[in-house]
Coordinates of C-alpha atoms in Angstrom, one line a residue:
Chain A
X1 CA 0.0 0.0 0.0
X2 CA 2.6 2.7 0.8
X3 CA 4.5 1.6 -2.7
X4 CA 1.6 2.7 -4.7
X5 CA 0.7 5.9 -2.8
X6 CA 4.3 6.8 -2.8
X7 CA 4.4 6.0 -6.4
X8 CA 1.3 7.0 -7.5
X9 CA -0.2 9.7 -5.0
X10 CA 3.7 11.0 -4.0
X11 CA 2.9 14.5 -5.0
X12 CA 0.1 14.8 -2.8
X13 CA 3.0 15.3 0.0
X14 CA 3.4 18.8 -0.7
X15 CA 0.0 19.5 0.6
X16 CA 0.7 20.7 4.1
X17 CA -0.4 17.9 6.6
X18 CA -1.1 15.4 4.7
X19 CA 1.8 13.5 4.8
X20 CA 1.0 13.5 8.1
X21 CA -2.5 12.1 8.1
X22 CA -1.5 9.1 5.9
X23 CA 1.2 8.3 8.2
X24 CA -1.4 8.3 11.0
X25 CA -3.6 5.7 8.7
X26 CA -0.6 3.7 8.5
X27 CA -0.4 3.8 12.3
X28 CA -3.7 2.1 12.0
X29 CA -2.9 0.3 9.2
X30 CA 0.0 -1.2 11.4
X31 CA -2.2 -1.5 14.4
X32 CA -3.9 -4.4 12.3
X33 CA -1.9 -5.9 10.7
X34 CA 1.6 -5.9 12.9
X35 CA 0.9 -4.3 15.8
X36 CA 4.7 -5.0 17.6
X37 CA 6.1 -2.9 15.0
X38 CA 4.5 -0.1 16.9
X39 CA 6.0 -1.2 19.7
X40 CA 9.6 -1.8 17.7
X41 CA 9.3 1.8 16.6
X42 CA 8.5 2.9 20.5
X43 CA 12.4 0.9 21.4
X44 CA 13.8 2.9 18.9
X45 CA 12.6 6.2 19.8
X46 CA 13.8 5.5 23.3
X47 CA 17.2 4.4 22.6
X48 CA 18.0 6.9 20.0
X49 CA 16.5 9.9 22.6
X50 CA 19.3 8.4 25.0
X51 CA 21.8 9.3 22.7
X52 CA 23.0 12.9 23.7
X53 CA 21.4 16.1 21.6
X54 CA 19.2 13.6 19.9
X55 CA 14.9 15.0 19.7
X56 CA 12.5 13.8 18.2
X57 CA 9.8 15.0 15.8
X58 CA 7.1 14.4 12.7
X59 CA 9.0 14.0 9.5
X60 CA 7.3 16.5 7.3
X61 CA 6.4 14.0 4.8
X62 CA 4.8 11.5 7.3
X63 CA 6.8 9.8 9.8
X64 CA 8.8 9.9 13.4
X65 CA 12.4 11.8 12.9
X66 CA 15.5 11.9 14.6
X67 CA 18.0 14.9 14.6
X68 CA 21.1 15.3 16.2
X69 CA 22.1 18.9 16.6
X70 CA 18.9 19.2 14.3
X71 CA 20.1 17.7 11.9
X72 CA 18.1 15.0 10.4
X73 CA 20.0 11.5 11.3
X74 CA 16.6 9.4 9.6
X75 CA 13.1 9.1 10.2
X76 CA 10.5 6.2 10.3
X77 CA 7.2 6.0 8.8
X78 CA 4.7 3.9 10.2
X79 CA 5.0 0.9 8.4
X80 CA 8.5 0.4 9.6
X81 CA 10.6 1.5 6.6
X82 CA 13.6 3.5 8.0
X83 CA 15.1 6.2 5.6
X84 CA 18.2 8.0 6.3
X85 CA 20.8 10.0 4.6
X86 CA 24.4 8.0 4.8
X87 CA 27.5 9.2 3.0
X88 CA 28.0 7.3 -0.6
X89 CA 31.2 5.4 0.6
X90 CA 29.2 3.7 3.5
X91 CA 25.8 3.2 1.6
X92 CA 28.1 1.3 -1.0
X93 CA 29.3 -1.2 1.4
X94 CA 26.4 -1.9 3.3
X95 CA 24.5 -2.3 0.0
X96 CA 26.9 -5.0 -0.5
X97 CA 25.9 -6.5 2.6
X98 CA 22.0 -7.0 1.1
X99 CA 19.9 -5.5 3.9
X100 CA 19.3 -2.3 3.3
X101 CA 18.2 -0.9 -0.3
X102 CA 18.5 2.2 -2.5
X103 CA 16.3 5.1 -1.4
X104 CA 12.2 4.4 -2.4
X105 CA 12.7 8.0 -3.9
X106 CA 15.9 9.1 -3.9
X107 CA 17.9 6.9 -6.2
X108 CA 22.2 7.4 -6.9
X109 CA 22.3 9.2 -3.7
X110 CA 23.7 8.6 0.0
X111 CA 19.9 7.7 1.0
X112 CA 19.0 4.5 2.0
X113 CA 15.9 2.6 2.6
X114 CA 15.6 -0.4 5.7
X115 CA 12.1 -2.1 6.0
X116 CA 11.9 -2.9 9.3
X117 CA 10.2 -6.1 9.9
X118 CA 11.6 -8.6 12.5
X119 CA 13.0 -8.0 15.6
X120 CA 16.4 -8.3 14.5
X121 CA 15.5 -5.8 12.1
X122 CA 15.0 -3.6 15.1
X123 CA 18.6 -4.0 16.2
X124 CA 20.3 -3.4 12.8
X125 CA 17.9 -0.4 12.4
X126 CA 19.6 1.3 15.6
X127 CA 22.8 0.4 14.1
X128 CA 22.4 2.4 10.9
X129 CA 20.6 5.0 13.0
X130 CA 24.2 4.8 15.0
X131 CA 25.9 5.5 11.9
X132 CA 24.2 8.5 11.0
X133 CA 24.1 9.5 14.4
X134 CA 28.4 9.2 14.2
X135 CA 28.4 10.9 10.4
X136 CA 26.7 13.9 11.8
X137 CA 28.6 14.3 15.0
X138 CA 32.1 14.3 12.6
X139 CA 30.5 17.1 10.5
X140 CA 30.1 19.0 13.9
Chain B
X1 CA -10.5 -0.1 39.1
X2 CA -6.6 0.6 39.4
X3 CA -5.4 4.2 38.6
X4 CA -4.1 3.8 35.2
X5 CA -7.7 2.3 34.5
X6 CA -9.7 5.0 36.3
X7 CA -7.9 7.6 34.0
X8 CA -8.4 5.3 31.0
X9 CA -11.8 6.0 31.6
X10 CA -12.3 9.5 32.5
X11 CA -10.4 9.7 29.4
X12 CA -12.9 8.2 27.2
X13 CA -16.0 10.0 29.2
X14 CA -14.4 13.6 29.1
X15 CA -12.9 13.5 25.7
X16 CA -16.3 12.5 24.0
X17 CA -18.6 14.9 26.4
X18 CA -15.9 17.7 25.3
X19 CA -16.7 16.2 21.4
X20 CA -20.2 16.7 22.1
X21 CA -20.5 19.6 23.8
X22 CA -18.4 21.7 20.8
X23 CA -21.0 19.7 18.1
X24 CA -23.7 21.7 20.4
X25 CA -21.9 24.7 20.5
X26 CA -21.1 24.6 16.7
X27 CA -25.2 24.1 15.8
X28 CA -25.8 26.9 18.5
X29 CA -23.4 29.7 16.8
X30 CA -23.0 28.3 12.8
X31 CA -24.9 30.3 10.4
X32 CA -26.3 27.2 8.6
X33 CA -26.5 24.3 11.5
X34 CA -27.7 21.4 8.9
X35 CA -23.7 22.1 7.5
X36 CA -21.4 19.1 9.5
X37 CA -18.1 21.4 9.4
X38 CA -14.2 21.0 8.8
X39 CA -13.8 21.5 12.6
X40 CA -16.5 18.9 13.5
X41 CA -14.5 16.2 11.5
X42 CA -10.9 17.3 12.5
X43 CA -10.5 20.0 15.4
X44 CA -12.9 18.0 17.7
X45 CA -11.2 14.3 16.7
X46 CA -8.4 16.3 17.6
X47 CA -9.2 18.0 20.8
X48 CA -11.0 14.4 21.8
X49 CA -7.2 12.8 21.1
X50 CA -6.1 15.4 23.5
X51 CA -8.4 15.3 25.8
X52 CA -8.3 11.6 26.4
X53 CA -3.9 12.0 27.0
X54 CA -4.5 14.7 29.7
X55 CA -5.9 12.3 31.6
X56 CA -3.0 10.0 30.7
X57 CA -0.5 12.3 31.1
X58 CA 0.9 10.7 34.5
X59 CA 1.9 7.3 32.3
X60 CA 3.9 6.5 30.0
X61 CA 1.5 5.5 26.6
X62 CA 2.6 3.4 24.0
X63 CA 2.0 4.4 20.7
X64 CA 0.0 0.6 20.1
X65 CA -1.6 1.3 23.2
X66 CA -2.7 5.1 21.9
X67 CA -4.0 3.8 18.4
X68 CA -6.3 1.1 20.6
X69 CA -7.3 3.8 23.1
X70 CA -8.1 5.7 19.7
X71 CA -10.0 3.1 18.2
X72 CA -12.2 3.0 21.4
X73 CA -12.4 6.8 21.3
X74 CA -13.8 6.5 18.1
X75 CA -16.2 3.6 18.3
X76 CA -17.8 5.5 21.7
X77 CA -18.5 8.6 19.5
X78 CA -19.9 6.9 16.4
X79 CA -22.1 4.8 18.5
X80 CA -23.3 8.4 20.4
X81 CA -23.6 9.6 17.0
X82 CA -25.8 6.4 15.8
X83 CA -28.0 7.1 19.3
X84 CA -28.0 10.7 19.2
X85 CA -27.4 12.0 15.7
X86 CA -29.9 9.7 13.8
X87 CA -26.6 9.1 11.9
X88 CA -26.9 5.8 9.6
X89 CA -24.5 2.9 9.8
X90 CA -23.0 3.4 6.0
X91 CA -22.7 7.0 6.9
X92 CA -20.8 6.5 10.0
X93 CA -18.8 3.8 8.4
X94 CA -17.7 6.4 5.6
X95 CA -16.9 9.0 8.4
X96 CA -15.2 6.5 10.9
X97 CA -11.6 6.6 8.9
X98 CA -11.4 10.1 9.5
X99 CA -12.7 10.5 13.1
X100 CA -9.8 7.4 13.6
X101 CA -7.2 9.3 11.9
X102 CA -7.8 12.8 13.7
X103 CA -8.4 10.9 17.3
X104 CA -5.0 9.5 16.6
X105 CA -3.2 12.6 15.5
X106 CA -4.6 14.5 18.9
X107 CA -3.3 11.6 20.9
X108 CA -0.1 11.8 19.3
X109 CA -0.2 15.9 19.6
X110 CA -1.1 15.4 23.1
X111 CA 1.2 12.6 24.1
X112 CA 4.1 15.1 23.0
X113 CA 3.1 18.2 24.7
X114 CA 2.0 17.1 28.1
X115 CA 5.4 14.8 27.8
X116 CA 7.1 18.3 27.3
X117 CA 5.0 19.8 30.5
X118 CA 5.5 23.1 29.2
X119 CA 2.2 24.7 29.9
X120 CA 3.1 27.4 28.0
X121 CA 2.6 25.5 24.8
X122 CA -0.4 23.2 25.9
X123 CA -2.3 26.6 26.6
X124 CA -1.4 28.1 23.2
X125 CA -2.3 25.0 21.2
X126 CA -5.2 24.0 22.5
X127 CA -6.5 27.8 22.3
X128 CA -5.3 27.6 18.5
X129 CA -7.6 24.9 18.4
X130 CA -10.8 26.3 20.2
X131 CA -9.8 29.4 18.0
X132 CA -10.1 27.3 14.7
X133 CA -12.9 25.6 15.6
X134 CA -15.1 28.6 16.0
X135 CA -13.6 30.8 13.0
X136 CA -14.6 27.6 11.1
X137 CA -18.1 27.5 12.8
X138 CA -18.6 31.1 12.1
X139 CA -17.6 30.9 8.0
X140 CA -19.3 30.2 5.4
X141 CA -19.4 26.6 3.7
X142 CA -20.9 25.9 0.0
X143 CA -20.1 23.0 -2.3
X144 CA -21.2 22.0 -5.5
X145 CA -20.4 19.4 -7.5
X146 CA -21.2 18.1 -11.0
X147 CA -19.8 14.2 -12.5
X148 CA -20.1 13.2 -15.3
X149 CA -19.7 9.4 -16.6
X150 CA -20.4 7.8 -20.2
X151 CA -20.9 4.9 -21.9
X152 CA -21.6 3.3 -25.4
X153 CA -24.6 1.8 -26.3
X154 CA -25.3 -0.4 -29.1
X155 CA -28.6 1.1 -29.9
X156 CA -30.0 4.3 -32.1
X157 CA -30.6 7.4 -29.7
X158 CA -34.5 6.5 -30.6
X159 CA -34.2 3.1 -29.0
X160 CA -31.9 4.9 -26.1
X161 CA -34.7 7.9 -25.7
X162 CA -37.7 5.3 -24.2
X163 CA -35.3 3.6 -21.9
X164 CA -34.0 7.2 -20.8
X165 CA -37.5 8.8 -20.0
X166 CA -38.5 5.9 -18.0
X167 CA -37.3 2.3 -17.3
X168 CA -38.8 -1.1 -16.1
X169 CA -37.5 -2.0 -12.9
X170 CA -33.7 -3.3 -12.6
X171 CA -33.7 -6.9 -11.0
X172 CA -29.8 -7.3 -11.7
X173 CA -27.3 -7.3 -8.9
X174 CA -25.4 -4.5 -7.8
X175 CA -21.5 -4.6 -8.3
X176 CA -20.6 -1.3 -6.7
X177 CA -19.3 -2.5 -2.8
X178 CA -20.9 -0.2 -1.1
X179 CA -24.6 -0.9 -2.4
X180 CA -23.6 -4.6 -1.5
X181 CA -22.9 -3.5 1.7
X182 CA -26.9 -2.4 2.1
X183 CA -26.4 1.4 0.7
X184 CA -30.0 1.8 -1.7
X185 CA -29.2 1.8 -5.1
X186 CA -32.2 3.7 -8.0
X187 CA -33.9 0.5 -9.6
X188 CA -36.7 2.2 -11.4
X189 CA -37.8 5.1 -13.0
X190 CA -40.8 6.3 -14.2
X191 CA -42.5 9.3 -15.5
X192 CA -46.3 10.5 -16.0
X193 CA -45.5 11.8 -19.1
X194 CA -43.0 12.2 -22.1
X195 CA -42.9 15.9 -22.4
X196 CA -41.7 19.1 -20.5
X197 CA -42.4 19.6 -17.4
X198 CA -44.0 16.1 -16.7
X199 CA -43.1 14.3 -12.6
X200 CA -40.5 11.7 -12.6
X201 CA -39.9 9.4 -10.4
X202 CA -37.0 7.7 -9.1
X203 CA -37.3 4.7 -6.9
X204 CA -34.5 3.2 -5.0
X205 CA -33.8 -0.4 -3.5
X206 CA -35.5 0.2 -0.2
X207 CA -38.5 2.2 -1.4
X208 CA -37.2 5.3 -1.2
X209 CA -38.3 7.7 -3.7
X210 CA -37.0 10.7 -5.5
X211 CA -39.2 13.1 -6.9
X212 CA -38.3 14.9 -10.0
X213 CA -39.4 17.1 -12.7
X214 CA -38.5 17.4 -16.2
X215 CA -36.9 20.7 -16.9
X216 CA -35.7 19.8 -20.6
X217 CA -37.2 17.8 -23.0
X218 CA -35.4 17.4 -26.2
X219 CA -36.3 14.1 -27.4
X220 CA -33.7 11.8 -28.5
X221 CA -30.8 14.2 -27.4
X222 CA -31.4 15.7 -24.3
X223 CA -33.1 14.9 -20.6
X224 CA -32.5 17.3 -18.0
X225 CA -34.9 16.8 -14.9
X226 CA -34.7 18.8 -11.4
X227 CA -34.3 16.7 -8.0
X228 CA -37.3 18.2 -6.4
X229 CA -37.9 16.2 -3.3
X230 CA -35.8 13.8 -1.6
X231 CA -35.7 11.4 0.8
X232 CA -35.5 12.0 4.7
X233 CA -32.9 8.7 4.3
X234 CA -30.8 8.4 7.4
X235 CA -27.4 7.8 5.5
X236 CA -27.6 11.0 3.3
X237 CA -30.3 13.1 5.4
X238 CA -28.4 16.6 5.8
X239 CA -25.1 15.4 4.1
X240 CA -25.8 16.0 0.4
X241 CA -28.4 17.2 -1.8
X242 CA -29.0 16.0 -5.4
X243 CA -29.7 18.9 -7.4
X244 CA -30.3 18.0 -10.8
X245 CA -30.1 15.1 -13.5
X246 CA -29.7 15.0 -16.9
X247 CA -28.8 12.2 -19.7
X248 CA -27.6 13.6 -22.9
X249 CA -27.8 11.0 -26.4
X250 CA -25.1 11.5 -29.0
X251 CA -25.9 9.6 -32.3
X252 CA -22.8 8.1 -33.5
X253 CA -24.0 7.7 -36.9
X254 CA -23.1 3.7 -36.9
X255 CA -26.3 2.6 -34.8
X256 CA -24.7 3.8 -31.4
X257 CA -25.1 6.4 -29.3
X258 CA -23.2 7.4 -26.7
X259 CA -25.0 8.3 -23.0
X260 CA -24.1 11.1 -20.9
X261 CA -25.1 10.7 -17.5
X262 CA -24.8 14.3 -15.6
X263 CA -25.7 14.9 -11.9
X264 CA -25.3 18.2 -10.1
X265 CA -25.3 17.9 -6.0
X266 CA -24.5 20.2 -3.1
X267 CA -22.6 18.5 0.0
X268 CA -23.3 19.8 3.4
X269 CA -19.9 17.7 4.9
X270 CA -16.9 19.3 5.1
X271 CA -13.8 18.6 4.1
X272 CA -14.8 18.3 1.0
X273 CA -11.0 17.3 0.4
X274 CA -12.8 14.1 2.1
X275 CA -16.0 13.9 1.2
X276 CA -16.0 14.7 -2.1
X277 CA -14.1 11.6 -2.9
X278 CA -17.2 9.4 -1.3
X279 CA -19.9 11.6 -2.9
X280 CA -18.6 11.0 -6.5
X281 CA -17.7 7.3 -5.9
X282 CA -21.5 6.8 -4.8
X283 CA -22.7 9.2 -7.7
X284 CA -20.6 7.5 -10.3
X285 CA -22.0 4.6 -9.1
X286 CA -25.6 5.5 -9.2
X287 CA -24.9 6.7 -12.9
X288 CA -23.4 3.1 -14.1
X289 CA -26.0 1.3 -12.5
X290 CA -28.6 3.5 -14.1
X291 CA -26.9 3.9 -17.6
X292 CA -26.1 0.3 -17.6
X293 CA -29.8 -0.9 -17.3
X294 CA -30.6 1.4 -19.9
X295 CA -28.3 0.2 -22.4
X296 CA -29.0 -3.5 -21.3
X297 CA -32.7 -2.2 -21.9
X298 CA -31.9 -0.5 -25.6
X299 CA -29.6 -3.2 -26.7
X300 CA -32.2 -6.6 -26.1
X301 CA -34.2 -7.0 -29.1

């Protein structure tokens, strides 16, 4: 379901708000079909809010954020697909490891895209989350 | 009752005697109080979301455990709504998605703000709020629609015409979900007379019966008839007004013609962003079933 709105309804996210009413559907789409994931998403926010400067927010296109310094480290919507912004040299090499995949929009850039779906998921999730965390805190 | 319960539960009681109290308030200062508003269907949800994570605001809510206690928000208000409102079940059903969605948004809203306990903020919000809700109760709302659908038939526009006017009773199934799901669909028409300004009639699944009158009579080309009485149905009472009708016949040349099928209709629900999407599903709708009969109708020997 998010594929084809993404693909087919994607420029409907410049409407202000909006974004952020699907995401709540998916919240409720989620809450159906897999509610833990809710629950996964919850242990994320917590662990990365323990990181130091680290808030929280709504992603302007639908979705929970995480900045450091506020700067966007990555953001989850609520089916569990983790984007985030990685330099070129590290997306490479972790594309090479299979898990994560090229950016559902962004293509040829440092974004990546990590459905989160098992609970292991949940720990590689904080892991890329780590990175980012680290790639901003060098730029700093 | 343990704590955490007891506040569940005040929860649920304040957060829909708030909802209810601002429909009142609304149909006490609106210019036009048959008009269900923007801030009925998303600044209440909203405040109700809020509302019910005040009384939370001691404990820690998970965002699964939110989304449930939204759920629950919303099923208490729709059944109110169903006791209280004279609102029917499809009509509620259409509506529920959106209560859901803005219940859930207010949680979330509230969840971060009184997490924040920064009065400051949870003051000025909620007062943006209140403030939206009665500049929207004090504007103006109007919306009219028209859709248009059209299909072949394998007929002349003189076969077309006597189906058009009038037509035998349709005994096939509906296809359209939400007429499967009990929503009354027109099966019949019929008309005291083939010429301008003659009653038409249009009868539904359950009975329910249209009245029109013919405000255009071009025979073989063009049917135009206004929608003037409807029916005090529970699933569209208030929400949407059919204005006007018309079928238009184009002669192909080759034996066909193609059918027009135009309906005009005034919604009373806002957002329209919302709305409108159901109101020209279910017109579309109406239109196939109708124009489909007909050419069924034209095209049997």
């Amino acid at each position: 379901m998010f594929s084809f709105t993404v693909k087919y309804f994607g420029f409907l996210k410049f409407v202000p708000g909006l974004a952020i009413v699907f995401d709540a559907w998916l919240k409720i789409h989620t809450l159906i079909t897999k509610p833990i994931l809710l629950d996964w998403i919850d242990l994320i926010e917590t662990r990365m809010l323990s990181l130091p400067n680290t808030t929280t927010h709504n992603h302007k296109y639908g979705g929970l954020q995480f900045d450091r310094y506020q700067t966007e480290i990555g953001h989850i919507h609520s089916n569990g697909l983790l984007d985030m912004l990685l330099t070129r040299k590290i997306k490479a090499n972790l594309m090479q490891q299979g898990r994560i995949l090229d950016h559902h929009s962004f293509k040829n850039t440092g974004w990546i895209s990590f459905y989160i779906r098992t609970e292991g998921d949940v720990q590689y999730a904080l892991e890329l989350l780590q990175l980012g965390y680290e790639r901003i805190g060098e730029r700093e | 009752m343990n704590k955490p319960e007891l506040a569940k539960f005040k929860g649920y009681v304040a957060a829909n005697l708030v909802a209810f109290a601002l429909i009142g308030l609304s149909k006490l200062i609106m210019a036009d109080p048959n008009v269900f508003i923007y801030a009925e269907f998303v600044i209440i949800p909203m405040l109700m979301g809020v509302v019910y994570t005040w009384f939370m605001r001691k404990y820690v809510i998970s965002t699964r455990a939110l989304a449930w206690a939204s759920c629950v928000n919303c099923f208490i208000a729709i059944v109110l709504s169903a006791a209280f409102l004279r609102e029917g079940i499809i009509c509620l059903f259409i509506v529920s998605p959106l209560l859901l969605c803005f219940v859930l948004l207010g949680g979330l809203l509230g969840r971060y703000i009184f997490r924040r306990n920064n009065n400051t903020l949870n003051v000025s919000l909620v007062s943006l709020m209140l403030l939206a809700f009665v500049a929207d109760s004090l504007s103006g709302h109007h919306y009219e629609n028209e859709v248009t659908d059209t299909i072949t038939i394998n007929a002349p526009p003189a076969e077309v015409w006597k189906h058009v006017v009038a037509y035998r009773r349709n005994t096939s199934p509906s296809k359209y979900w939400l007429f499967k799901a009990g929503m009354p669909s027109p099966v019949e028409s019929t008309a005291e007379g083939y010429y301008l300004g003659a009653k038409r009639k249009c009868i539904f699944s359950n009975g329910y019966v249209f009245d029109e009158k013919i405000v255009t009579y071009d025979e073989n080309k063009n049917l135009t008839f206004d929608i003037t009485h409807q029916p005090l149905d529970p699933e569209i009472m208030g929400h949407i007004d059919i204005l006007r009708g018309q079928f238009l016949l184009k002669d192909n040349g080759n034996n066909t013609t193609t059918l027009i099928g135009n309906s005009w209709y005034r919604l009373y629900v806002f957002p329209v962003w919302y709305y409108d999407i159901w109101a020209q599903s279910i017109t579309r709708n109406v239109h196939l079933r109708v124009m489909e009969h007909i050419k069924q109708l034209s095209e049997t020997k």
